[in-house]
Coordinates of C-alpha atoms and ligand atoms in Angstrom, one line a residue:
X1 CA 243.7 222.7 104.0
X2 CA 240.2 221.2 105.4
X3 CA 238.9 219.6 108.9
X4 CA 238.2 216.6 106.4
X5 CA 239.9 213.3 107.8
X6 CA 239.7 210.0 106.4
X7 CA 237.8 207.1 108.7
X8 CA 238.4 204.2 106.6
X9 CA 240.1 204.5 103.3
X10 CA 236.7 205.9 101.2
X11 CA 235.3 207.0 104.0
X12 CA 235.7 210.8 105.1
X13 CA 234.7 213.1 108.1
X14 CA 233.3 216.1 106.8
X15 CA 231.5 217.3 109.5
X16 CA 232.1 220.6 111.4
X17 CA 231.7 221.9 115.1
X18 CA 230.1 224.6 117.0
X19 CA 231.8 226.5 119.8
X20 CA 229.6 229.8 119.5
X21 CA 226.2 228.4 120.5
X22 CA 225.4 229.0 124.1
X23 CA 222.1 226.7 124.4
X24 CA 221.7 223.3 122.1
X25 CA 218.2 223.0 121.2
X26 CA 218.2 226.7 122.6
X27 CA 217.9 225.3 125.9
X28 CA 220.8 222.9 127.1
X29 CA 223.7 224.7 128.0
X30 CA 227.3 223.5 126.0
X31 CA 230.1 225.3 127.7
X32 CA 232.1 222.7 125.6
X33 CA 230.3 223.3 122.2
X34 CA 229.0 220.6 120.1
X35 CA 230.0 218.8 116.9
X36 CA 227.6 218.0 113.9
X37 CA 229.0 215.2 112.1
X38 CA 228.7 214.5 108.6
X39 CA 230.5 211.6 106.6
X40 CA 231.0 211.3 103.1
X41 CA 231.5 207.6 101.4
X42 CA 234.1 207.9 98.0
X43 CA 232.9 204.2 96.6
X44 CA 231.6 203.8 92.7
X45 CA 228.9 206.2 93.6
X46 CA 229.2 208.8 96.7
X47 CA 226.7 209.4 99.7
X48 CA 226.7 212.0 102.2
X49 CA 225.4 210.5 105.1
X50 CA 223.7 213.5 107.0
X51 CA 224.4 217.2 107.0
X52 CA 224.6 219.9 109.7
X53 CA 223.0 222.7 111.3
X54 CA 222.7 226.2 109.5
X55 CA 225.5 228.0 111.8
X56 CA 228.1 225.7 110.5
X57 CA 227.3 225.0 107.0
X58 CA 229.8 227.1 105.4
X59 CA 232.4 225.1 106.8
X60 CA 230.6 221.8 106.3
X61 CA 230.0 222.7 102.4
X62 CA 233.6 223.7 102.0
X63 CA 234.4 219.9 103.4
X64 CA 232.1 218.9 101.0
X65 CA 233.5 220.2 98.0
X66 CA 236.8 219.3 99.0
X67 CA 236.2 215.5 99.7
X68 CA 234.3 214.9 96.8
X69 CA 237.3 216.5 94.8
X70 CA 235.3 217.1 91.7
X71 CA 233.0 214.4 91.5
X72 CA 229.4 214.5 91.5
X73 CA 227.1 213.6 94.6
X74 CA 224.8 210.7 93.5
X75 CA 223.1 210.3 97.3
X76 CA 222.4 212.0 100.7
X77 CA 221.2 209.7 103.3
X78 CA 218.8 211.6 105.7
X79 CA 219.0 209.7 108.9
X80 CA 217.6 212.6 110.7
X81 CA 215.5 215.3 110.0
X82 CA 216.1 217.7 113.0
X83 CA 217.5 220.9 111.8
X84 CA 220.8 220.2 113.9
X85 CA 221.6 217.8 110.9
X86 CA 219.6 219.0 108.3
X87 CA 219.5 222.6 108.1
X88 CA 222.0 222.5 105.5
X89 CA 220.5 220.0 103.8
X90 CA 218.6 221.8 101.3
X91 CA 221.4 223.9 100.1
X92 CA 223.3 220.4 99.6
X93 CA 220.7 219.4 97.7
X94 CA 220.3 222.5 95.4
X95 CA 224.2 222.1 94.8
X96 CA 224.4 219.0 93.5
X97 CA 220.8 218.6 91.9
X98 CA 221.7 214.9 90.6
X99 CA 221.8 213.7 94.2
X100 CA 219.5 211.6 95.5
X101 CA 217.5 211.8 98.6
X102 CA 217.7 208.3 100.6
X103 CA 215.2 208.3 103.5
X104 CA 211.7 206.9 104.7
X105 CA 208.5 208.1 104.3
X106 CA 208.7 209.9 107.2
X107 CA 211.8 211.4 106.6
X108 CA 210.6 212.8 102.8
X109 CA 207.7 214.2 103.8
X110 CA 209.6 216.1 107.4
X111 CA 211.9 217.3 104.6
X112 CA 209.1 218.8 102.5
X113 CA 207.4 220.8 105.7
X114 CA 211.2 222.0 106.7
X115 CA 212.3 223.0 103.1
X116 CA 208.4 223.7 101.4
X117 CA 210.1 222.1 98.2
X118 CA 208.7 218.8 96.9
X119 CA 212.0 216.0 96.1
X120 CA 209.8 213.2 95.3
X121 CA 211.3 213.4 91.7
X122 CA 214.7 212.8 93.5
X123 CA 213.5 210.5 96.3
X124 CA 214.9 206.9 97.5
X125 CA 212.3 205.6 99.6
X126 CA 213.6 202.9 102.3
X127 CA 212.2 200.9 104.6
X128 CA 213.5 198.2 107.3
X129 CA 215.9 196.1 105.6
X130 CA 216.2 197.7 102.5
X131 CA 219.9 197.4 100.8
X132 CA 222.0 200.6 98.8
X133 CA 224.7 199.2 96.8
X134 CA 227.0 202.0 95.7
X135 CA 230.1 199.8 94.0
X136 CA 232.1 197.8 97.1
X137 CA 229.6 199.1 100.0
X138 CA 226.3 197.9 100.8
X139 CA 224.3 199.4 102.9
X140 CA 220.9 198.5 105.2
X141 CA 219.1 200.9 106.4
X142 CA 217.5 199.9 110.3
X143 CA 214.6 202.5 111.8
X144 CA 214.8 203.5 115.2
X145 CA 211.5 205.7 115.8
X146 CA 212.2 208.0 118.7
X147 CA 215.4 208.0 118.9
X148 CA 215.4 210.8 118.9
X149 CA 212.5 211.8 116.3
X150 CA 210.0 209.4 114.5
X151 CA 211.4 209.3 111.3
X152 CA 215.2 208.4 112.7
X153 CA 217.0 205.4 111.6
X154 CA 220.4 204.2 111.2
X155 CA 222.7 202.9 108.6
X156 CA 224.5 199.9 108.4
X157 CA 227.4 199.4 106.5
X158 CA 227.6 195.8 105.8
X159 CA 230.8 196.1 104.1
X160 CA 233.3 197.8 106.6
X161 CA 230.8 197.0 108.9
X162 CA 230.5 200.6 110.3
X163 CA 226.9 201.6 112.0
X164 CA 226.2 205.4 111.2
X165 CA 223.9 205.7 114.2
X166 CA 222.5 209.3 114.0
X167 CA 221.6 210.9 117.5
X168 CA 222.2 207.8 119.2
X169 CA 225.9 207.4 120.7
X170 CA 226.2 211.1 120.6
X171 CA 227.2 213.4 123.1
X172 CA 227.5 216.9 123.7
X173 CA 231.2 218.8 123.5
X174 CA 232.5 219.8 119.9
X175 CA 235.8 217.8 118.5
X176 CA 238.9 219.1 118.6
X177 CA 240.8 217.3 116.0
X178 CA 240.8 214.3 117.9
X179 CA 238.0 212.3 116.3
X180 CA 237.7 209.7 118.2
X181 CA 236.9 208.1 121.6
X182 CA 240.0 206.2 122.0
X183 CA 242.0 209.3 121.5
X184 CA 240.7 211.5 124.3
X185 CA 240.0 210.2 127.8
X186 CA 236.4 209.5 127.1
X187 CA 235.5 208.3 130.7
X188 CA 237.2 211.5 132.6
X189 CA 236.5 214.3 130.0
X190 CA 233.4 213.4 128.0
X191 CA 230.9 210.7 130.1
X192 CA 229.4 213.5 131.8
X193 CA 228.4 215.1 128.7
X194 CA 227.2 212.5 127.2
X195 CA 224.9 211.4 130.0
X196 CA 223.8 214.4 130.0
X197 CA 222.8 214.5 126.3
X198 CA 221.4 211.4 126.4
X199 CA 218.7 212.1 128.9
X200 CA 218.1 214.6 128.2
X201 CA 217.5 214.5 124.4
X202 CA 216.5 211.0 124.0
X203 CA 216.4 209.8 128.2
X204 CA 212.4 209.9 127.7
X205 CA 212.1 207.2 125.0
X206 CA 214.1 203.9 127.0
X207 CA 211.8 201.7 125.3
X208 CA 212.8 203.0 122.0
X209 CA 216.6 202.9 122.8
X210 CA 216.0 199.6 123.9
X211 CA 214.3 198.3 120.8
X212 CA 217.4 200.2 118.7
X213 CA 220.0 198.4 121.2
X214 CA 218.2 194.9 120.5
X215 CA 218.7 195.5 116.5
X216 CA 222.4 196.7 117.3
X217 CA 223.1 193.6 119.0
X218 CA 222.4 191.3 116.3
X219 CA 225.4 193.4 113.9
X220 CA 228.9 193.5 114.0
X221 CA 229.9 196.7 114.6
X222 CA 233.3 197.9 113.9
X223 CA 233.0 201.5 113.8
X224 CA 230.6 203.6 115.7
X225 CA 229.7 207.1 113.7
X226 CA 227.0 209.2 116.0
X227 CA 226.1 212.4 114.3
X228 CA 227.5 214.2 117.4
X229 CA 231.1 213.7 119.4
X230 CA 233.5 211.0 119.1
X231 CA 233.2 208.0 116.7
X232 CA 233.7 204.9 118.3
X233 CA 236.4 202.3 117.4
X234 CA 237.3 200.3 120.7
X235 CA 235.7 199.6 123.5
X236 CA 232.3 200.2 121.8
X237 CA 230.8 197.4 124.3
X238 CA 231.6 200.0 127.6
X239 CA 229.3 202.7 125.6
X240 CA 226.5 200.4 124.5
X241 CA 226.7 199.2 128.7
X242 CA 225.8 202.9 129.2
X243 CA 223.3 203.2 126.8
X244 CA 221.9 199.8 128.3
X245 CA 221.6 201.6 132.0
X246 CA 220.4 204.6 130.7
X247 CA 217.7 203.3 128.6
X248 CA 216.6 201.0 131.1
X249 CA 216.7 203.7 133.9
X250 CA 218.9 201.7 136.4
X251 CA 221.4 204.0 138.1
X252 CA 225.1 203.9 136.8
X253 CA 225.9 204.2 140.8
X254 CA 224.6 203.4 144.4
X255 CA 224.8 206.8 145.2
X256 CA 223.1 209.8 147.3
X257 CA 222.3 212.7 145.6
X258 CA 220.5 215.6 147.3
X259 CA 218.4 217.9 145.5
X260 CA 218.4 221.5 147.7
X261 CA 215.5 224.1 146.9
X262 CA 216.3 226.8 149.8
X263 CA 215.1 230.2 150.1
X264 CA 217.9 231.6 153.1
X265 CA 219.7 228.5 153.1
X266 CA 217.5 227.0 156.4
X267 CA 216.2 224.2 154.0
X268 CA 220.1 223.9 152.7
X269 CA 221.3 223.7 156.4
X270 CA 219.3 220.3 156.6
X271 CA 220.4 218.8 153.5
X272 CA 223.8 219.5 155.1
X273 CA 223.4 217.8 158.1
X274 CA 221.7 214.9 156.2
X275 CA 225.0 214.5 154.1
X276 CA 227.3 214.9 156.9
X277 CA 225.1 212.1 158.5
X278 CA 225.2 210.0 155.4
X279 CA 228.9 210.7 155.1
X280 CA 229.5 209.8 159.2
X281 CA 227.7 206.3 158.4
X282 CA 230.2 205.2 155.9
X283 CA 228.0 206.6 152.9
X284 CA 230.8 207.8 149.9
X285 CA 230.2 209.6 146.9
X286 CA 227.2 212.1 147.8
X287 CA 226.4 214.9 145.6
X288 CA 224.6 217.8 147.2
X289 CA 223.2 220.3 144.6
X290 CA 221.3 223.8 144.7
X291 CA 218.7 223.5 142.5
X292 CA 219.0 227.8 142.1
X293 CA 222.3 227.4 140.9
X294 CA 222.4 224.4 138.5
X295 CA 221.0 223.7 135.3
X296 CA 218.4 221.6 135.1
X297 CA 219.6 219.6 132.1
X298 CA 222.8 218.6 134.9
X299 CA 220.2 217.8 137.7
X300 CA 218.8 215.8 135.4
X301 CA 221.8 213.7 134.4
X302 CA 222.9 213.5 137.9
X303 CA 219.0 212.0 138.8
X304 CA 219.8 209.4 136.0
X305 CA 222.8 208.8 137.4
X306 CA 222.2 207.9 141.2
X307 CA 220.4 205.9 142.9
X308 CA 218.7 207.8 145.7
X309 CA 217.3 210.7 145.7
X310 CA 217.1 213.3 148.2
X311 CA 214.6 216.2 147.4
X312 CA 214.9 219.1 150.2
X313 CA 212.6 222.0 149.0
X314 CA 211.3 225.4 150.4
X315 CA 207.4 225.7 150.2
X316 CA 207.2 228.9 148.0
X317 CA 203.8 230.8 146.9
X318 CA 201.4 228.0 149.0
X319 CA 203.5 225.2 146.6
X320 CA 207.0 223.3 145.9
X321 CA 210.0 226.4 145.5
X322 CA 210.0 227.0 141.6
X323 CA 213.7 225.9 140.5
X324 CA 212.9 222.7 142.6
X325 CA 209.0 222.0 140.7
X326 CA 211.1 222.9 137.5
X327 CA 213.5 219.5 138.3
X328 CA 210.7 217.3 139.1
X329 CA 208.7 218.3 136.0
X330 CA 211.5 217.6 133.9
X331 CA 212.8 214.0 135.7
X332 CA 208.8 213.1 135.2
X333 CA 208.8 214.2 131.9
X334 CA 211.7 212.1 131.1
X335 CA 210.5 209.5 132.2
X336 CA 213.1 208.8 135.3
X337 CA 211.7 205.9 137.3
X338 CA 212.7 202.8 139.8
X339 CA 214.7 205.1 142.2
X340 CA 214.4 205.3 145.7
X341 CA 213.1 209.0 146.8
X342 CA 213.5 210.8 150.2
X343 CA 211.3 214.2 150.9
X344 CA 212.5 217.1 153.4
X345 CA 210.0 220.3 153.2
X346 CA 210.4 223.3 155.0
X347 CA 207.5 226.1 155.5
X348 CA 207.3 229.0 158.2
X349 CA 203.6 228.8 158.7
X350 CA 201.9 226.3 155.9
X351 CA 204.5 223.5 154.8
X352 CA 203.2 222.0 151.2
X353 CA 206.3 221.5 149.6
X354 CA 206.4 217.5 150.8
X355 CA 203.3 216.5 150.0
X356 CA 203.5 218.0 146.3
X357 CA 206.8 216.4 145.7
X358 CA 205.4 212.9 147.1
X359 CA 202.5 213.7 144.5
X360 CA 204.9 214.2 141.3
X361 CA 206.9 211.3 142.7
X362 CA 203.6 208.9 142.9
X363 CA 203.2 210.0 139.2
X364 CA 206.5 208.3 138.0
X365 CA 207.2 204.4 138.0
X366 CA 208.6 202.6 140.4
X367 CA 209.9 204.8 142.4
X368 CA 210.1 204.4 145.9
X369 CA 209.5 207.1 148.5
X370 CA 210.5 206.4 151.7
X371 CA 207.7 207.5 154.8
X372 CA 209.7 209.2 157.0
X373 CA 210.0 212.3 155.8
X374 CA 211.0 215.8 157.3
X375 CA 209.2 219.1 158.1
X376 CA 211.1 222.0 158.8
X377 CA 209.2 224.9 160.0
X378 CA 211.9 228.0 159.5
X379 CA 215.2 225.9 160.3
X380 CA 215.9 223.2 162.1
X381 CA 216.3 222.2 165.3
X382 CA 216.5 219.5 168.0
X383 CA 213.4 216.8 166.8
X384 CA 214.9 217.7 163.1
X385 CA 218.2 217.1 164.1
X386 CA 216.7 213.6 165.3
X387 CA 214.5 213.2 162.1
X388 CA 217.4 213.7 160.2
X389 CA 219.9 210.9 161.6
X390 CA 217.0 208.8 161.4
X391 CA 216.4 209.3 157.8
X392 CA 220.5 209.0 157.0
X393 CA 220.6 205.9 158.6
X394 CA 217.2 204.4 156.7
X395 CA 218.6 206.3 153.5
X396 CA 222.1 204.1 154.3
X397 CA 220.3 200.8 155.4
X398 CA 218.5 200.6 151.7
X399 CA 221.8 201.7 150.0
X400 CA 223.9 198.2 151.7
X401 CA 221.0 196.2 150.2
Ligands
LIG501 FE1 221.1 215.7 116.8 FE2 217.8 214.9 117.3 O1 219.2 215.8 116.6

């Protein structure tokens, strides 16, 4: 038997998932794996809509063979060309050389510099709003540049009225039989996952999400088919809210969360007492990490996620203590913006920390960094102690706004 399953009644899951890789992308970490989805449409004609990544296309050809049960391929619709779904694509292709490849200009010519074959003999070039008619399916393709690449767009099944959305809607986590959202506990088991794939992977381009949300709002969607995690049957309105937040960077929560950069744990000490300020205010819900001992791609999520930021960092080598520069450089470069920022530096004999961090800050939009910030010199004591209950209760003041 086969990991195939049916979505609709000529519409199949052939897709596989990964529970080897360590590192996505060879840098985000997926304890929980990650699932490449493919789907394969049994009408007059048959379309493969996407393929997978090389380490799983064994498994992924085998579905293949098995859902097409003997019939020829006649298209593969390339909605991404990022080797995650397309590594495997030119073996499809060499397979079944009477398929046809369905994709935009962009897309053709990415597949060319991936695969250094030419398929313009074998080439359906779309654009916006163009239709496939395969027997009782139509299909319209809709691009959505930057979501996660230029080339990307999505499909629309106007029949069954099923959006195959390629990166968007996707989370990390492979499936475990279970394919979709209504049949795990989506908001307990998988939400963190999924924020932080999504901004991580696409949490620089909001505008672009935005523009793909706009176009999604004028379909009606009955089926939601990302290429990675859980398809999307019910409650598809609680995702697209997410995706709404997150695009438009407003935090999901009025929240605290404090960033800690600490060399002996002097700087730490004062992100404690700040919290247990917080906390003795009536603040709930703080999240205190160490920035040594997290992964970046979590700090990150957790930045989208809250809305106040607390950055508490050890000045290291005359500049901001490394792990901690490492987090800002990555919520700048992912374009985090409209939070509200506090600083806490801590230097033995030439504090810079705060006034670099207040300088990557003043690089990002909107944010707001509130002026009383805190210098430690070696560990804290009595005017910091004072600095600090200050600080909780302007930090507190601007979260009951
Ligand atoms: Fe899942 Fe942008 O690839």
């Amino acid at each position: 038997m086969y990991c195939v399953q049916n979505i609709t009644s000529d519409i199949l899951y052939v897709g596989a998932s990964d529970r080897r890789l360590a590192l996505f992308e060879n840098v985000y970490p997926i304890p929980r794996g990650v699932s490449y989805n493919a789907y394969l449409v049994l009408d007059e004609k048959t379309v493969l809509m996407d393929a997978v990544e090389e380490t799983v296309a064994v498994r992924f050809q085998e579905n293949l063979e098995y859902g097409l049960n003997g019939r020829s391929l006649d298209y593969v619709v390339v909605n991404h060309m990022e080797p995650d779904h397309s590594a495997s694509l030119a073996g499809v292709l060499r397979r079944w050389p009477e398929a046809k490849v369905v994709g935009n200009a962009k897309t053709l010519s990415m597949l060319t510099q991936f695969t250094g074959e030419d398929f313009s003999s074998r080439s359906v070039v779309v654009k916006e709003g163009d239709t496939l008619e395969t027997g009782r399916h139509v299909f319209t393709f809709v691009t959505a540049p930057m979501v996660h690449w230029p080339e990307v767009m999505v499909t629309y099944d106007t029949t069954d009225k099923i959006l195959f959305s390629a990166d968007a809607f996707g989370t990390f986590g492979a499936l475990s039989g279970n394919l979709y959202a209504d049949e795990v506990d989506f908001a307990r088991d998988w939400l963190d996952d999924a924020r932080r794939y999504y901004t991580n992977i696409v949490g620089k381009y909001g505008v672009q999400v935005q523009a793909l949300l706009k176009k999604a709002a004028g379909m009606d969607i009955a089926i939601l088919c990302p290429l990675h995690g859980p398809i999307w049957r019910k409650d598809i309105a609680w995702f697209v809210e997410k995706y709404q937040r997150w695009s438009t960077y407003t935090p999901e929560d009025r929240a605290v969360a404090i960033f800690t950069g600490s060399v002996y744990g002097n700087t730490d000490n004062a992100a404690d007492i700040l919290a247990a300020r917080l906390a003795a205010k009536g603040v709930r819900g703080i999240v205190q990490y160490d920035v040594s001992h997290m992964d970046v791609s979590d700090l990150v999520a957790e930045a989208f996620r809250c809305s106040h930021l607390v950055f508490a960092s050890a000045t290291y080598n005359n500049g901001i203590f490394t792990p901690m520069e490492n987090l800002l450089l990555d919520l700048k470069a992912h374009n985090l913006q409209s939070r509200t920022a506090a600083v806490i530096e801590n230097g033995s004999w030439g504090p810079q920390a705060g006034k670099l961090i207040r300088g990557i800050l003043s690089e990002m939009k909107n944010m707001t960094v509130l002026e009383s910030g805190i210098t430690v010199k070696s560990a804290v004591q009595a005017p910091q102690r004072e600095a600090l209950e200050a600080l909780a209760d302007e930090i507190t003041a601007d979260l009951m706004k």
